[in-house]
Tab-separated table of C-alpha atoms in Angstrom:
chain	number	residue	atom	x	y	z
A	1	MET	CA	5.478	9.881	-72.232
A	2	GLU	CA	8.174	12.194	-71.528
A	3	ASN	CA	6.269	13.698	-68.031
A	4	LEU	CA	6.585	9.648	-67.104
A	5	PRO	CA	9.340	9.693	-65.279
A	6	ALA	CA	9.056	13.395	-63.596
A	7	ILE	CA	5.820	12.178	-62.314
A	8	ILE	CA	6.771	9.146	-60.843
A	9	SER	CA	10.212	11.570	-59.085
A	10	ALA	CA	6.742	12.829	-57.713
A	11	LEU	CA	4.578	10.621	-57.419
A	12	GLY	CA	7.965	8.611	-55.422
A	13	THR	CA	8.603	12.125	-53.485
A	14	ILE	CA	5.577	12.445	-51.883
A	15	ILE	CA	4.731	8.616	-51.308
A	16	ALA	CA	8.317	9.157	-48.686
A	17	ALA	CA	6.392	12.005	-47.602
A	18	TYR	CA	3.741	10.009	-46.579
A	19	PHE	CA	5.495	7.431	-44.751
A	20	ALA	CA	7.871	9.621	-42.825
A	21	TYR	CA	5.741	11.876	-42.004
A	22	ASN	CA	3.516	8.789	-40.789
A	23	GLN	CA	7.016	7.155	-38.709
A	24	TYR	CA	7.040	10.548	-36.965
A	25	THR	CA	3.281	10.377	-36.503
A	26	LYS	CA	3.697	7.248	-34.653
A	27	ASN	CA	6.874	8.035	-32.589
A	28	LYS	CA	4.903	11.401	-30.942
A	29	LEU	CA	2.792	8.625	-29.870
A	30	THR	CA	5.063	6.221	-28.678
A	31	ASP	CA	6.646	8.603	-27.127
A	32	LEU	CA	3.683	10.312	-25.270
A	33	LYS	CA	2.583	6.618	-23.951
A	34	VAL	CA	6.702	6.148	-23.071
A	35	ALA	CA	5.986	9.088	-20.877
A	36	GLN	CA	3.151	8.858	-19.893
A	37	LEU	CA	3.900	5.179	-18.996
A	38	GLU	CA	6.387	7.170	-16.959
A	39	ALA	CA	4.471	9.433	-15.022
A	40	GLU	CA	1.890	6.825	-14.299
A	41	GLN	CA	4.862	4.920	-12.748
A	42	SER	CA	6.775	7.513	-10.618
A	43	GLU	CA	3.490	8.352	-8.834
A	44	ARG	CA	2.537	4.936	-8.474
A	45	GLN	CA	6.070	4.849	-6.231
A	46	ARG	CA	5.732	8.198	-4.610
A	47	ARG	CA	2.781	6.771	-3.195
A	48	ARG	CA	3.783	3.504	-2.583
A	49	SER	CA	6.605	5.617	-0.653
A	50	ASP	CA	4.557	8.088	1.042
A	51	ASN	CA	2.114	4.985	2.638
A	52	SER	CA	5.113	3.204	3.173
A	53	ALA	CA	6.078	5.495	5.426
A	54	ILE	CA	2.975	5.880	6.758
A	55	VAL	CA	3.178	2.245	7.706
A	56	HIS	CA	6.681	2.450	9.622
A	57	GLY	CA	5.025	5.933	11.434
A	58	GLU	CA	2.248	3.329	12.347
A	59	LEU	CA	4.274	0.273	13.715
A	60	TRP	CA	6.917	3.163	15.796
A	61	GLU	CA	3.497	4.141	17.850
A	62	ILE	CA	2.160	1.388	18.689
A	63	LEU	CA	6.124	0.226	19.593
A	64	HIS	CA	5.623	3.413	21.869
A	65	GLU	CA	2.435	3.411	23.438
A	66	LEU	CA	1.846	-0.226	24.171
A	67	LYS	CA	5.673	-0.447	25.334
A	68	ALA	CA	5.855	-3.365	22.585
A	69	ASP	CA	9.242	-4.622	22.281
A	70	ARG	CA	8.857	-6.026	17.851
A	71	VAL	CA	6.067	-4.693	16.399
A	72	TYR	CA	5.791	-5.688	12.062
A	73	ILE	CA	4.222	-7.471	9.885
A	74	VAL	CA	3.392	-10.212	8.277
A	75	GLN	CA	2.277	-10.528	4.407
A	76	PRO	CA	0.516	-13.147	2.867
A	77	HIS	CA	2.066	-13.581	-1.533
A	78	PRO	CA	1.675	-13.185	-4.132
A	79	LEU	CA	-1.895	-11.258	-4.108
A	80	GLY	CA	-3.883	-13.478	-5.703
A	81	ASN	CA	-2.014	-16.573	-5.162
A	82	GLU	CA	-1.025	-16.318	-1.918
A	83	SER	CA	1.492	-19.319	-1.113
A	84	MET	CA	3.785	-17.931	1.468
A	85	ILE	CA	4.109	-15.299	4.146
A	86	SER	CA	6.932	-12.733	4.862
A	87	ILE	CA	7.814	-9.478	6.690
A	88	TYR	CA	8.775	-6.203	5.099
A	89	PHE	CA	7.238	-3.219	7.936
A	90	GLU	CA	9.082	-3.935	11.120
A	91	SER	CA	9.606	-1.559	13.908
A	92	LYS	CA	11.823	-2.864	16.931
A	93	ARG	CA	14.063	-1.496	20.527
A	94	LYS	CA	17.474	-1.496	20.154
A	95	GLY	CA	19.150	-4.620	20.666
A	96	VAL	CA	15.790	-7.227	19.741
A	97	GLU	CA	16.394	-9.433	17.393
A	98	SER	CA	14.487	-8.851	13.850
A	99	MET	CA	11.898	-11.578	12.978
A	100	LYS	CA	12.568	-9.886	9.399
A	101	PRO	CA	14.878	-11.958	8.506
A	102	ARG	CA	12.849	-15.416	9.845
A	103	VAL	CA	9.859	-14.975	8.071
A	104	HIS	CA	10.487	-15.073	4.750
A	105	ASN	CA	9.841	-16.226	2.301
A	106	LEU	CA	8.274	-18.608	3.933
A	107	LYS	CA	5.475	-21.547	2.850
A	108	MET	CA	2.311	-20.950	4.502
A	109	CYS	CA	2.270	-24.657	4.140
A	110	ASP	CA	4.936	-24.919	6.202
A	111	VAL	CA	2.688	-23.197	8.899
A	112	ALA	CA	-1.023	-23.834	7.520
A	113	LYS	CA	-2.945	-23.780	11.008
A	114	PHE	CA	-1.050	-20.934	12.096
A	115	CYS	CA	-1.310	-19.032	8.356
A	116	SER	CA	-5.537	-20.981	8.895
A	117	GLU	CA	-6.122	-18.814	11.807
A	118	LEU	CA	-4.359	-15.640	10.930
A	119	ALA	CA	-6.289	-15.224	8.568
A	120	SER	CA	-9.870	-15.631	10.783
A	121	HIS	CA	-8.753	-14.043	13.651
A	122	LEU	CA	-9.743	-10.017	13.547
A	123	PHE	CA	-7.941	-10.010	17.268
A	124	TRP	CA	-6.335	-12.544	19.113
A	125	ALA	CA	-4.534	-12.157	22.606
A	126	ILE	CA	-1.866	-14.696	22.905
A	127	ARG	CA	-0.239	-14.708	26.829
A	128	ASP	CA	1.414	-17.887	26.522
A	129	ILE	CA	3.241	-19.248	23.794
A	130	ASP	CA	3.993	-22.717	24.189
A	131	ALA	CA	-0.073	-22.904	25.640
A	132	GLU	CA	-1.965	-21.305	23.185
A	133	VAL	CA	-0.059	-21.785	19.836
A	134	ASP	CA	-1.146	-25.297	18.568
A	135	ASP	CA	0.955	-24.546	15.273
A	136	ARG	CA	4.876	-25.884	16.125
A	137	TYR	CA	6.218	-24.434	13.588
A	138	ALA	CA	5.140	-20.974	14.651
A	139	LYS	CA	5.791	-22.004	18.360
A	140	SER	CA	8.911	-22.878	17.521
A	141	LEU	CA	10.455	-19.495	15.589
A	142	LEU	CA	7.613	-17.629	18.071
A	143	SER	CA	9.872	-19.233	21.041
A	144	ALA	CA	13.281	-18.629	18.711
A	145	CYS	CA	12.991	-14.962	18.150
A	146	GLY	CA	12.009	-14.598	22.899
A	147	THR	CA	8.564	-13.226	22.361
A	148	SER	CA	6.589	-13.886	25.357
A	149	GLN	CA	3.342	-12.376	24.341
A	150	VAL	CA	2.107	-11.071	21.087
A	151	ILE	CA	-1.566	-9.530	20.647
A	152	ILE	CA	-2.526	-9.593	17.060
A	153	LYS	CA	-4.947	-7.987	14.343
A	154	ARG	CA	-5.913	-9.497	11.474
A	155	LEU	CA	-5.918	-6.944	8.013
A	156	SER	CA	-8.608	-6.321	5.928
A	157	ASP	CA	-9.099	-4.972	2.420
A	158	ASN	CA	-11.630	-3.587	0.435
A	159	THR	CA	-13.260	-6.765	0.077
A	160	HIS	CA	-12.449	-8.396	3.553
A	161	ASP	CA	-9.983	-11.182	1.812
A	162	TRP	CA	-6.984	-11.005	4.338
A	163	VAL	CA	-3.811	-8.915	3.592
A	164	GLY	CA	-1.502	-8.794	6.373
A	165	SER	CA	-2.007	-8.799	10.337
A	166	ILE	CA	0.087	-6.762	12.678
A	167	PHE	CA	2.054	-8.510	15.211
A	168	CYS	CA	2.465	-6.549	18.848
A	169	GLU	CA	5.251	-8.276	20.607
A	170	PHE	CA	6.546	-8.550	24.396
A	171	THR	CA	9.753	-10.805	24.792
A	172	THR	CA	8.881	-10.881	28.895
A	173	PRO	CA	5.284	-10.770	30.489
A	174	THR	CA	3.414	-7.980	30.101
A	175	ASP	CA	0.635	-7.155	32.257
A	176	ILE	CA	-1.178	-5.016	29.281
A	177	ASP	CA	-4.914	-4.184	29.064
A	178	PRO	CA	-6.436	-5.855	26.430
A	179	GLU	CA	-9.069	-3.743	25.946
A	180	VAL	CA	-5.990	-0.773	25.195
A	181	ALA	CA	-4.009	-3.077	22.583
A	182	ARG	CA	-7.317	-4.025	20.617
A	183	ALA	CA	-7.997	-0.219	20.644
A	184	THR	CA	-4.734	0.987	19.895
A	185	LEU	CA	-4.357	-1.645	17.351
A	186	HIS	CA	-7.914	-1.520	15.675
A	187	GLN	CA	-7.490	2.871	15.219
A	188	ALA	CA	-3.515	1.627	13.674
A	189	ALA	CA	-4.970	-1.546	11.416
A	190	GLN	CA	-7.301	1.508	10.058
A	191	ASN	CA	-4.514	3.972	8.729
A	192	ILE	CA	-2.957	1.013	7.395
A	193	GLN	CA	-4.549	-1.779	5.774
A	194	TYR	CA	-6.150	0.518	3.328
A	195	ILE	CA	-2.614	1.523	2.147
A	196	LEU	CA	-0.484	-1.296	2.844
A	197	PRO	CA	1.700	-1.827	-0.213
A	198	GLN	CA	2.356	-5.192	-1.335
A	199	TYR	CA	5.194	-6.987	-0.721
A	200	VAL	CA	7.139	-7.095	-3.227
A	201	GLU	CA	10.543	-9.031	-3.330
């Protein structure tokens, strides 16, 4: 009985040491998981940045190869529950108005007919906005921004779902060979569609 306090004290020390070691191990595991998540996030961010640079480069190439005035990508979002369209990627000539602020969180229901055509046309060359664009809102938007002609190429992901469309626009009537335009936009689409970052606010 005399040794009971010493035994209890020793047990207390052992239990405290056990809990301290347990907590230390948990803290180390937590630190490791946090470090892994940070590394993965950093890698995702780096890939997104690299992919964004490639997309911008492709749009710039289209702009110069086809002597266009404005080239941009319209993207539906949020992916999986698409209800809006926006533009993040755009290249344009100096002095040409940007489409980016005009197509920002634009509700798909406001341009339903046009979005349906974007999702279904693989390639669409519009030489006369008034005659060939049925959707009133889209027609008004294109005309207000000075678009005279536009060539559109659909972008798809691995499951062939519509993830966006490349718009190549001209502000004055242009005599462009549709086959040359098709080949140029097809090549750009191949380089872009599988690495296109999701549109994020």
